[in-house]
Coordinates of N, CA and C in Angstrom, one line a residue:
X1 N 87.0 95.9 95.1 CA 88.3 96.4 95.4 C 87.7 97.9 96.2
X2 N 88.2 98.4 97.0 CA 88.0 99.4 97.9 C 88.4 100.7 97.1
X3 N 87.6 102.0 97.7 CA 88.4 103.4 97.1 C 89.3 103.2 97.0
X4 N 90.2 104.0 96.2 CA 91.6 104.3 95.9 C 92.1 105.1 97.5
X5 N 92.8 104.6 98.1 CA 93.5 105.6 99.1 C 94.2 106.9 98.6
X6 N 94.6 107.9 99.2 CA 95.6 108.9 99.1 C 97.2 108.1 98.7
X7 N 97.7 108.6 98.0 CA 99.0 108.1 97.1 C 100.1 108.0 98.9
X8 N 100.6 107.2 99.4 CA 101.3 107.0 100.1 C 102.6 108.3 100.3
X9 N 103.2 108.7 101.0 CA 104.3 109.2 101.1 C 105.7 108.5 101.1
X10 N 106.4 108.9 100.1 CA 107.6 107.7 100.1 C 108.8 108.2 101.2
X11 N 108.6 109.7 101.2 CA 110.1 110.1 102.1 C 109.4 110.6 103.1
X12 N 110.6 110.7 104.5 CA 110.1 110.8 105.9 C 109.9 112.6 105.7
X13 N 108.9 112.9 106.4 CA 108.9 114.9 106.7 C 109.3 114.8 108.1
X14 N 109.1 113.7 109.2 CA 109.8 114.1 110.5 C 110.2 112.8 110.8
X15 N 111.1 112.4 111.6 CA 111.5 111.3 112.3 C 111.5 111.3 113.6
X16 N 111.4 109.9 114.2 CA 111.3 110.0 115.9 C 111.9 108.9 116.3
X17 N 113.0 108.3 117.0 CA 113.4 107.3 117.5 C 112.8 106.6 118.8
X18 N 111.2 107.1 119.1 CA 110.6 106.7 120.0 C 109.6 106.2 119.7
X19 N 109.1 105.4 120.5 CA 107.6 104.4 120.3 C 106.8 105.6 120.4
X20 N 105.6 105.6 119.6 CA 104.5 106.5 120.0 C 103.8 105.7 120.9
X21 N 103.0 106.4 121.8 CA 102.3 105.8 122.9 C 101.0 104.9 122.6
X22 N 100.6 104.2 123.1 CA 99.5 103.3 122.5 C 98.0 104.1 122.6
X23 N 97.2 103.2 122.3 CA 95.8 104.0 122.6 C 95.3 104.0 124.2
X24 N 94.4 104.9 124.2 CA 93.8 105.1 125.6 C 93.4 103.9 126.1
X25 N 93.8 103.8 127.6 CA 93.8 102.8 128.5 C 94.9 101.8 128.5
X26 N 95.9 101.9 127.6 CA 97.0 100.9 127.5 C 98.2 101.8 127.8
X27 N 99.4 101.0 128.8 CA 100.1 101.8 129.1 C 101.3 101.3 128.2
X28 N 102.7 102.3 128.0 CA 103.7 101.7 127.1 C 104.2 100.3 127.8
X29 N 104.1 100.2 128.9 CA 104.8 99.1 129.8 C 104.0 97.6 129.1
X30 N 103.0 97.9 128.7 CA 102.3 96.6 128.7 C 103.0 95.7 127.5
X31 N 103.1 94.6 127.5 CA 104.2 93.6 126.9 C 103.5 93.5 125.4
X32 N 104.4 93.4 124.4 CA 104.3 93.6 123.3 C 103.7 92.0 122.8
X33 N 103.1 91.7 121.9 CA 102.6 90.7 121.2 C 103.2 90.4 120.1
X34 N 103.4 91.1 119.2 CA 103.8 91.0 117.8 C 104.3 92.5 117.2
X35 N 105.1 92.0 116.1 CA 105.7 93.2 115.4 C 105.2 93.4 114.1
X36 N 105.6 94.4 113.5 CA 105.3 94.8 112.1 C 106.2 95.5 111.6
X37 N 107.1 95.4 110.3 CA 108.0 95.8 109.9 C 107.7 96.4 108.6
X38 N 108.3 97.6 108.0 CA 107.9 98.5 106.6 C 109.4 97.5 106.2
X39 N 109.1 97.1 104.9 CA 109.7 96.7 104.0 C 111.4 97.6 103.6
X40 N 111.1 98.4 102.5 CA 112.1 99.3 102.3 C 112.4 100.3 102.9
X41 N 113.7 100.4 103.3 CA 114.2 101.5 104.2 C 114.4 101.1 105.8
X42 N 113.4 99.9 105.8 CA 113.7 99.4 107.5 C 114.1 98.1 107.5
X43 N 113.9 97.3 106.7 CA 114.6 95.9 106.5 C 115.5 95.9 105.4
X44 N 115.6 96.3 104.4 CA 116.1 96.4 103.0 C 116.4 97.7 102.3
X45 N 117.3 97.9 101.9 CA 117.2 98.9 100.7 C 117.7 98.5 99.2
X46 N 117.7 99.4 98.4 CA 117.7 99.4 97.2 C 119.2 99.7 96.8
X47 N 120.0 98.8 95.9 CA 121.4 99.2 95.7 C 121.7 100.6 95.5
X48 N 122.7 101.1 95.5 CA 123.7 102.0 95.2 C 123.2 102.8 93.6
X49 N 122.2 104.0 93.7 CA 121.9 104.2 92.2 C 123.3 104.0 91.0
X50 N 124.2 104.2 91.4 CA 124.8 104.1 90.5 C 125.2 102.5 89.6
X51 N 125.2 101.6 90.8 CA 125.4 100.3 90.4 C 124.1 100.0 89.8
X52 N 123.1 100.4 90.4 CA 121.7 100.4 89.5 C 121.7 100.6 87.8
X53 N 122.2 101.8 87.4 CA 122.4 102.2 86.3 C 123.1 101.2 85.6
X54 N 124.7 101.2 86.0 CA 125.7 100.1 85.4 C 125.1 99.0 85.0
X55 N 124.3 98.0 85.8 CA 123.8 96.7 85.8 C 122.6 96.9 84.7
X56 N 121.8 97.9 84.8 CA 120.7 97.8 84.1 C 121.4 98.2 82.2
X57 N 122.4 99.1 82.4 CA 123.0 99.2 81.0 C 123.2 98.0 80.3
X58 N 124.4 97.6 81.4 CA 124.8 96.2 80.9 C 123.8 95.3 80.1
X59 N 122.6 95.0 80.9 CA 122.0 94.2 80.4 C 121.0 94.8 78.9
X60 N 121.5 96.4 78.5 CA 121.0 96.4 77.2 C 122.2 96.4 76.3
X61 N 123.4 95.9 76.5 CA 124.5 95.7 75.9 C 125.2 96.8 75.9
X62 N 125.1 97.7 77.1 CA 126.4 99.1 77.0 C 127.2 99.1 78.5
X63 N 128.5 99.1 78.2 CA 128.9 99.0 79.4 C 129.4 100.3 79.9
X64 N 129.0 101.0 80.6 CA 128.9 102.4 81.2 C 130.3 102.8 82.0
X65 N 130.9 103.9 81.4 CA 132.2 104.3 82.4 C 131.5 104.9 83.6
X66 N 132.1 105.3 84.5 CA 131.8 105.5 86.0 C 131.2 106.9 85.9
X67 N 132.0 107.7 85.3 CA 131.7 109.1 85.3 C 130.2 109.3 84.4
X68 N 129.8 108.7 83.4 CA 128.7 108.9 82.6 C 127.8 108.2 83.6
X69 N 127.9 107.1 84.0 CA 126.9 106.1 85.0 C 126.5 107.3 86.2
X70 N 127.2 107.9 86.5 CA 127.1 108.8 87.8 C 126.1 109.8 87.9
X71 N 126.6 110.7 86.5 CA 125.2 111.7 85.7 C 124.3 111.1 85.7
X72 N 123.8 110.0 84.9 CA 122.5 109.3 84.4 C 121.9 108.9 86.0
X73 N 122.8 108.2 86.5 CA 121.9 108.0 88.2 C 121.4 109.4 88.7
X74 N 122.2 110.4 88.8 CA 121.7 111.4 89.4 C 120.5 111.8 88.7
X75 N 120.3 111.9 87.5 CA 119.3 112.4 86.8 C 118.1 111.6 86.9
X76 N 118.4 110.0 86.9 CA 117.3 109.0 86.9 C 116.7 109.6 88.3
X77 N 117.7 109.6 89.2 CA 116.9 109.5 90.7 C 116.1 110.5 90.8
X78 N 116.4 111.9 90.4 CA 115.6 112.8 90.1 C 114.5 112.7 89.5
X79 N 114.1 112.1 88.6 CA 113.3 111.7 87.8 C 112.2 110.8 88.6
X80 N 112.6 109.9 89.4 CA 111.9 109.3 90.2 C 112.2 107.6 90.1
X81 N 112.8 107.5 91.1 CA 113.6 105.9 91.1 C 112.3 105.3 92.3
X82 N 111.9 104.1 92.0 CA 111.5 103.5 93.1 C 112.3 103.1 94.3
X83 N 111.8 103.3 95.4 CA 112.9 103.0 96.2 C 113.7 104.5 96.6
X84 N 113.6 105.3 96.0 CA 114.4 106.4 96.3 C 113.4 107.4 96.6
X85 N 113.5 108.9 96.6 CA 113.0 110.0 97.0 C 112.2 110.1 95.7
X86 N 110.8 110.9 96.4 CA 109.6 111.4 95.4 C 110.4 111.8 93.8
X87 N 109.7 111.7 92.9 CA 110.1 112.5 91.8 C 110.0 114.3 91.8
X88 N 111.0 114.9 91.2 CA 110.8 116.1 91.3 C 109.6 116.8 90.8
X89 N 109.1 115.9 89.9 CA 107.9 116.3 89.2 C 107.7 115.4 88.4
X90 N 106.1 114.9 88.4 CA 105.3 113.5 87.9 C 104.7 114.3 86.6
X91 N 105.2 114.1 85.5 CA 104.3 114.4 84.0 C 102.9 114.3 84.2
X92 N 102.0 114.9 83.4 CA 100.6 115.0 83.7 C 100.3 113.6 83.0
X93 N 101.1 113.1 81.9 CA 100.6 111.8 81.3 C 100.8 110.6 82.6
X94 N 101.8 110.8 83.7 CA 102.0 109.8 84.3 C 101.0 109.9 85.7
X95 N 100.6 111.0 85.9 CA 99.8 111.4 87.1 C 99.0 110.2 87.5
X96 N 98.2 109.6 87.0 CA 97.2 108.6 87.5 C 98.0 107.5 87.7
X97 N 98.7 106.8 86.9 CA 99.7 105.5 87.1 C 100.3 105.6 88.5
X98 N 100.9 107.0 88.3 CA 101.7 107.1 89.8 C 100.9 107.1 91.1
X99 N 99.6 107.7 91.1 CA 98.8 107.7 92.1 C 98.4 106.3 92.4
X100 N 98.4 105.6 91.4 CA 97.9 103.9 91.7 C 99.3 103.1 91.9
X101 N 100.4 103.6 91.5 CA 101.7 102.8 91.5 C 101.3 101.4 93.0
X102 N 101.0 101.7 94.0 CA 101.2 100.6 95.2 C 99.9 100.0 95.3
X103 N 99.2 100.0 94.2 CA 97.7 99.4 94.3 C 98.0 98.4 93.2
X104 N 98.4 98.6 91.9 CA 98.3 98.1 90.8 C 99.9 97.4 90.3
X105 N 100.0 96.2 89.9 CA 101.2 95.9 89.3 C 101.7 96.9 88.1
X106 N 100.6 96.9 87.1 CA 100.7 97.4 85.9 C 101.0 99.3 86.1
X107 N 100.2 99.4 87.0 CA 100.5 100.6 87.4 C 101.9 101.2 88.0
X108 N 102.4 100.4 88.7 CA 103.9 100.3 89.5 C 104.9 100.6 88.4
X109 N 104.7 99.7 87.4 CA 105.7 99.7 85.9 C 105.7 100.9 85.4
X110 N 104.3 101.2 85.0 CA 104.4 102.1 83.9 C 104.5 103.5 84.5
X111 N 104.7 103.5 85.8 CA 104.9 104.7 86.4 C 106.3 105.1 86.2
X112 N 107.0 103.9 87.0 CA 108.4 103.9 87.0 C 109.2 103.7 85.7
X113 N 108.8 103.3 84.7 CA 109.6 103.1 83.4 C 109.2 104.3 82.8
X114 N 108.0 105.1 82.9 CA 107.5 106.3 82.2 C 108.2 107.4 83.1
X115 N 109.0 107.5 84.3 CA 109.8 108.6 84.9 C 111.0 108.4 84.0
X116 N 111.5 107.1 84.1 CA 113.0 107.0 83.6 C 113.0 107.4 82.0
X117 N 111.8 107.1 81.5 CA 111.9 107.5 80.2 C 112.1 109.4 79.7
X118 N 111.7 110.0 80.8 CA 111.8 111.3 80.9 C 113.4 111.8 80.8
X119 N 114.2 110.8 80.8 CA 115.7 111.0 81.0 C 116.1 110.6 79.5
X120 N 116.7 111.5 78.9 CA 117.4 110.9 77.6 C 118.9 110.4 77.8
X121 N 118.8 109.1 77.9 CA 119.5 108.4 78.3 C 120.9 107.9 77.4
X122 N 120.4 107.9 75.7 CA 121.0 107.7 74.9 C 121.3 106.0 74.6
X123 N 120.3 105.3 75.6 CA 120.8 103.7 75.5 C 119.1 102.9 75.4
X124 N 119.1 102.3 74.5 CA 117.8 101.6 73.9 C 117.5 100.6 75.1
X125 N 116.1 100.9 75.5 CA 115.6 100.0 76.4 C 116.0 99.8 77.7
X126 N 116.6 101.1 78.1 CA 117.1 101.3 79.4 C 115.9 101.4 80.4
X127 N 114.9 102.5 80.3 CA 113.9 102.5 80.8 C 113.4 101.0 81.6
X128 N 113.1 99.9 80.8 CA 112.6 98.9 81.2 C 113.5 98.2 82.0
X129 N 115.1 98.1 81.5 CA 116.3 97.3 82.1 C 116.0 97.8 83.8
X130 N 116.0 99.3 84.1 CA 116.1 99.9 85.2 C 114.9 99.2 85.9
X131 N 114.0 99.0 85.3 CA 112.8 98.5 86.3 C 113.0 96.7 86.3
X132 N 113.5 95.8 85.4 CA 113.6 94.9 85.7 C 114.8 94.5 86.9
X133 N 115.6 95.9 87.0 CA 116.7 95.8 87.9 C 116.4 95.6 89.4
X134 N 115.1 96.2 89.4 CA 114.6 96.5 90.3 C 113.7 95.4 91.2
X135 N 113.0 94.6 90.3 CA 112.4 93.2 90.6 C 113.4 92.3 91.1
X136 N 114.6 92.3 90.4 CA 116.0 91.4 90.6 C 116.3 91.3 91.8
X137 N 116.2 90.2 92.7 CA 116.8 89.9 94.2 C 118.0 90.6 94.3
X138 N 118.7 90.3 93.2 CA 120.1 91.1 93.3 C 120.3 92.1 93.5
X139 N 119.2 93.2 92.9 CA 119.2 94.3 93.1 C 118.8 95.4 94.7
X140 N 118.9 94.5 95.8 CA 118.7 94.8 97.0 C 119.6 94.2 97.9
X141 N 119.6 95.2 99.1 CA 120.6 94.7 100.2 C 120.1 94.9 101.4
X142 N 120.1 93.6 102.2 CA 119.7 93.7 103.7 C 120.1 94.6 104.8
X143 N 119.7 95.2 105.6 CA 120.6 96.0 106.7 C 121.1 95.2 107.4
X144 N 122.2 95.4 108.1 CA 123.0 94.3 108.6 C 122.3 93.9 109.8
X145 N 121.5 94.4 110.6 CA 120.7 94.0 111.6 C 119.4 93.3 111.7
X146 N 119.0 93.4 110.3 CA 117.9 92.7 110.0 C 117.6 91.3 110.2
X147 N 118.5 90.6 109.7 CA 118.3 88.8 109.9 C 118.6 88.8 111.4
X148 N 119.5 89.0 111.9 CA 119.9 88.9 113.5 C 118.4 89.3 114.2
X149 N 117.9 90.6 114.2 CA 116.9 90.8 114.7 C 115.4 89.8 114.3
X150 N 115.5 89.7 113.3 CA 114.1 88.7 113.1 C 114.3 87.2 113.7
X151 N 115.6 87.1 113.6 CA 115.9 85.6 114.2 C 115.8 85.6 116.1
X152 N 116.3 86.7 116.4 CA 115.7 87.0 117.8 C 114.6 86.8 118.4
X153 N 113.6 87.5 117.4 CA 112.2 87.5 117.6 C 111.6 86.4 117.3
X154 N 112.6 85.7 116.4 CA 111.1 84.3 116.2 C 111.6 83.2 117.5
X155 N 113.1 83.7 117.9 CA 113.2 82.6 119.0 C 112.6 83.1 120.2
X156 N 112.2 84.1 120.5 CA 111.3 84.5 121.5 C 110.2 84.4 121.5
X157 N 109.6 83.9 120.3 CA 108.0 83.8 120.1 C 107.1 84.5 119.8
X158 N 108.0 86.1 119.2 CA 107.2 86.9 118.6 C 106.7 86.6 117.1
X159 N 105.6 87.0 116.5 CA 105.0 86.9 115.5 C 105.6 87.9 114.6
X160 N 105.8 87.8 113.5 CA 106.5 89.0 112.4 C 105.7 89.2 111.3
X161 N 104.8 90.5 110.8 CA 104.5 90.6 109.8 C 105.1 91.5 108.6
X162 N 105.4 91.6 107.6 CA 106.3 92.5 106.8 C 104.9 93.2 106.1
X163 N 104.7 94.5 106.3 CA 103.5 95.5 105.7 C 104.3 96.5 104.9
X164 N 103.8 96.6 103.4 CA 104.5 97.2 102.7 C 103.6 97.9 101.9
X165 N 104.0 99.4 101.3 CA 103.4 99.8 100.1 C 104.4 99.5 99.0
X166 N 103.4 98.6 97.9 CA 104.4 98.3 97.1 C 103.3 97.7 95.9
X167 N 104.3 97.7 94.8 CA 103.4 97.2 93.4 C 104.2 96.0 93.0
X168 N 105.1 95.5 93.7 CA 105.4 93.9 93.1 C 105.6 92.9 94.0
X169 N 105.9 91.8 94.1 CA 106.0 90.8 95.1 C 107.8 90.8 95.4
X170 N 107.5 91.2 96.8 CA 108.9 91.4 97.5 C 109.1 89.7 98.1
X171 N 108.3 88.9 98.0 CA 109.0 87.9 98.8 C 110.1 87.0 98.2
X172 N 110.2 86.8 96.9 CA 111.6 86.6 96.2 C 112.7 87.2 96.9
X173 N 112.7 88.7 96.8 CA 113.8 89.4 97.4 C 114.0 89.1 99.0
X174 N 113.3 89.0 99.9 CA 113.4 88.7 101.0 C 113.8 87.2 101.2
X175 N 113.4 86.1 100.2 CA 114.0 84.9 100.3 C 115.5 85.1 100.0
X176 N 115.9 85.8 99.2 CA 117.3 85.8 98.7 C 118.1 86.6 99.8
X177 N 117.6 87.7 100.6 CA 118.2 88.5 101.5 C 118.5 87.4 102.9
X178 N 117.5 86.2 103.1 CA 117.5 85.6 104.1 C 116.9 85.5 105.1
X179 N 115.6 86.1 104.8 CA 114.9 86.5 105.9 C 113.2 86.0 105.8
X180 N 113.0 85.6 104.4 CA 111.8 85.2 104.3 C 111.0 84.0 105.2
X181 N 112.0 83.4 105.7 CA 111.1 82.5 106.5 C 111.1 82.7 107.8
X182 N 111.6 83.9 108.2 CA 111.3 84.5 109.4 C 110.6 85.2 109.5
X183 N 109.4 85.6 108.5 CA 108.2 86.4 108.4 C 106.9 85.4 108.4
X184 N 106.0 86.0 109.3 CA 104.9 85.0 109.3 C 103.8 85.4 108.3
X185 N 103.7 86.7 107.8 CA 102.8 87.1 107.2 C 103.3 88.3 106.3
X186 N 103.0 88.1 105.1 CA 103.2 89.6 104.1 C 102.2 90.4 103.7
X187 N 101.8 91.5 104.1 CA 100.7 92.3 103.7 C 101.0 93.3 102.7
X188 N 100.9 93.4 101.6 CA 101.7 93.9 100.5 C 100.0 95.0 99.6
X189 N 100.7 96.3 99.8 CA 99.4 97.2 99.2 C 98.6 96.3 97.8
X190 N 99.4 96.3 97.1 CA 99.2 95.7 96.0 C 98.1 94.5 95.9
X191 N 98.5 93.8 97.1 CA 97.4 92.3 97.1 C 96.1 92.7 97.5
X192 N 96.2 93.8 98.4 CA 94.8 94.0 99.5 C 94.1 95.2 99.2
X193 N 94.7 96.1 98.3 CA 93.9 96.9 98.0 C 93.7 98.3 98.9
X194 N 94.8 98.3 99.9 CA 95.1 99.3 100.8 C 96.5 99.7 101.1
X195 N 96.8 101.3 101.3 CA 97.8 101.7 101.5 C 98.1 102.3 102.7
X196 N 99.5 102.0 103.4 CA 99.6 102.7 104.8 C 99.6 104.3 104.3
X197 N 98.9 105.0 105.0 CA 98.5 105.1 106.4 C 97.1 104.4 106.7
X198 N 96.5 104.2 105.8 CA 94.9 103.7 105.9 C 95.1 102.3 107.1
X199 N 94.5 102.9 108.0 CA 94.3 101.6 109.3 C 94.1 100.2 109.1
X200 N 93.3 100.0 107.8 CA 93.0 98.7 107.1 C 94.0 98.0 106.7
X201 N 95.2 98.3 106.4 CA 96.5 97.4 106.1 C 97.1 97.0 107.3
X202 N 96.9 98.1 108.6 CA 97.8 97.4 109.9 C 96.5 96.4 110.6
X203 N 95.4 96.6 110.1 CA 94.3 95.9 111.0 C 94.4 94.4 110.3
X204 N 95.0 94.5 108.9 CA 94.8 93.0 108.2 C 96.1 92.4 108.8
X205 N 97.0 93.0 108.9 CA 98.2 92.4 109.5 C 98.3 92.0 110.5
X206 N 97.4 92.8 111.6 CA 97.5 92.2 113.3 C 96.4 91.1 113.0
X207 N 95.2 90.8 112.3 CA 94.6 89.8 112.1 C 95.2 88.7 111.6
X208 N 96.0 88.7 110.8 CA 97.0 87.5 110.2 C 97.8 87.1 111.0
X209 N 98.5 87.9 112.1 CA 98.9 87.5 113.1 C 98.3 87.2 114.4
X210 N 97.0 87.0 114.3 CA 96.1 87.0 115.6 C 96.7 87.9 116.8
X211 N 97.0 89.1 116.4 CA 97.7 90.2 117.8 C 96.4 91.0 117.9
X212 N 96.6 91.6 119.1 CA 96.0 92.7 119.6 C 96.6 94.0 118.9
X213 N 96.1 94.7 118.2 CA 96.9 95.7 117.5 C 97.1 96.6 119.0
X214 N 96.7 96.8 120.1 CA 97.2 97.7 120.9 C 98.6 97.3 121.8
X215 N 99.0 95.8 121.1 CA 99.9 95.1 121.8 C 100.9 94.7 120.5
X216 N 100.8 95.7 119.3 CA 101.8 95.7 118.5 C 102.5 96.6 118.2
X217 N 103.5 96.2 117.5 CA 104.4 97.6 117.2 C 104.4 97.7 115.6
X218 N 104.4 98.8 115.0 CA 105.0 98.8 113.7 C 106.0 99.8 113.6
X219 N 106.9 99.4 112.9 CA 108.5 99.8 112.8 C 108.6 100.0 111.3
X220 N 109.0 101.3 111.0 CA 109.1 101.9 109.7 C 109.8 103.2 109.8
X221 N 109.7 103.7 108.5 CA 110.8 104.7 108.3 C 110.3 106.2 107.8
X222 N 108.6 105.9 107.7 CA 107.9 107.5 107.2 C 106.6 107.5 107.9
X223 N 106.2 108.6 107.9 CA 105.0 109.1 108.5 C 103.9 107.9 108.0
X224 N 103.7 107.6 107.2 CA 102.6 106.8 106.7 C 103.0 105.3 107.8
X225 N 104.2 104.7 107.8 CA 104.1 103.8 108.7 C 103.6 104.3 110.2
X226 N 103.7 105.6 110.4 CA 103.2 105.9 112.0 C 101.6 106.1 111.7
X227 N 100.8 105.9 110.6 CA 99.7 105.7 110.5 C 99.0 104.7 111.3
X228 N 99.7 103.7 111.6 CA 99.7 102.4 112.5 C 98.9 102.7 114.0
X229 N 99.0 104.1 114.6 CA 98.5 104.4 115.5 C 96.8 104.5 115.1
X230 N 96.5 105.1 114.4 CA 95.2 105.1 113.9 C 94.4 103.6 114.1
X231 N 95.3 102.7 114.0 CA 94.6 101.1 114.1 C 94.8 100.6 115.6
X232 N 95.5 101.4 116.3 CA 95.5 101.2 117.5 C 96.8 100.7 118.1
X233 N 97.7 100.5 117.2 CA 98.9 100.2 117.3 C 100.1 100.9 117.5
X234 N 101.1 100.7 118.1 CA 102.3 101.5 118.6 C 103.0 101.6 117.0
X235 N 103.9 102.6 117.2 CA 104.9 102.8 116.1 C 106.1 103.3 116.9
X236 N 107.4 102.9 115.7 CA 108.5 103.3 116.0 C 108.9 103.5 114.7
X237 N 109.6 105.0 114.4 CA 109.8 105.4 113.4 C 111.4 105.6 113.3
X238 N 111.9 105.1 112.6 CA 113.6 105.5 112.5 C 114.0 105.7 110.9
X239 N 114.7 106.4 111.1 CA 115.1 107.3 109.6 C 116.0 105.9 108.7
X240 N 115.6 106.0 107.4 CA 116.3 105.0 106.4 C 117.7 105.3 106.6
X241 N 118.6 104.1 106.5 CA 119.8 104.0 106.7 C 120.5 103.7 104.9
X242 N 121.5 104.0 104.4 CA 121.8 103.5 103.2 C 122.4 102.1 103.3
X243 N 122.5 101.7 102.1 CA 122.7 100.4 101.9 C 123.8 99.8 102.4
X244 N 123.7 98.6 103.1 CA 125.2 98.0 103.6 C 125.0 98.5 105.1
X245 N 124.4 99.2 105.7 CA 124.6 99.7 107.3 C 123.5 98.9 108.0
X246 N 123.4 99.4 109.4 CA 122.5 98.7 110.1 C 121.4 99.9 109.9
X247 N 120.4 99.1 109.8 CA 119.0 99.9 109.9 C 118.2 100.2 111.1
X248 N 118.7 99.7 112.1 CA 118.0 100.3 113.8 C 116.8 99.3 114.3
X249 N 116.6 98.4 113.2 CA 115.4 97.4 114.0 C 116.0 97.0 114.8
X250 N 117.1 96.5 115.3 CA 117.4 96.1 116.7 C 117.2 96.8 117.9
X251 N 116.5 97.9 117.5 CA 115.9 99.0 118.7 C 114.6 98.2 119.3
X252 N 114.1 97.3 118.1 CA 112.7 96.6 118.6 C 112.9 95.7 119.7
X253 N 114.1 95.2 119.6 CA 114.5 94.3 121.0 C 114.3 94.9 122.2
X254 N 114.9 95.9 122.6 CA 114.7 96.5 123.7 C 113.2 96.7 124.4
X255 N 112.1 97.4 123.1 CA 111.1 97.6 123.4 C 109.9 96.3 123.7
X256 N 110.6 94.9 123.1 CA 110.0 93.8 122.9 C 110.7 93.1 124.7
X257 N 111.5 94.0 124.9 CA 111.7 93.2 126.5 C 112.6 91.8 126.5
X258 N 113.2 92.0 125.1 CA 114.4 90.8 124.9 C 115.8 91.6 125.1

């Protein structure tokens, strides 16, 4: 196992809707050979926080009225929700597992159930139920342009990889959302031991696609995704959209000349 990388940033500090220039000696007009996509915030989004809380509470045998669910959702998102903004504060007892959350399955679960448990919800077992809802493909929504974009890339002969900082297997989610078979490779941080923005994770993806990094575009929504330029790739950073909207992935088609 390689040395532990710095914990990835979960939220964008800045955004650009333009591809960053490729490495020395390459012009932006050079044809693309392959495309790498981030998962959360780029191809798909977690469900609305209130729906997340309502469904998790129901799994615990409690039917929440919307006003109470809304208050709990706000408190739980502030405490730290996987797929949400970073926690307002990470308690000292969770610092290690939170730092390792995208490298090990057990750390990911311990981090997010631990953060949820800091909120007094008055519902026994809710922290675990909230995490199980995260793993449930039903708790995710594909952006409206995800499948059409991936289908167009596939038809045009562009290989595609999903490159994600994540502590669990997202393949079943992609399967339910209708695009697993449009992805040629999944490069997940907890499976390979590297997190974005480490160049190694992007290099692994390019290797699996047999693509030249300088002719490969990484599409994501955070500065960690822009780390692909250190591996020689190009990068397109698009702000994350809410569930059910268009995520902006279709912008790749223009850059690919489709």
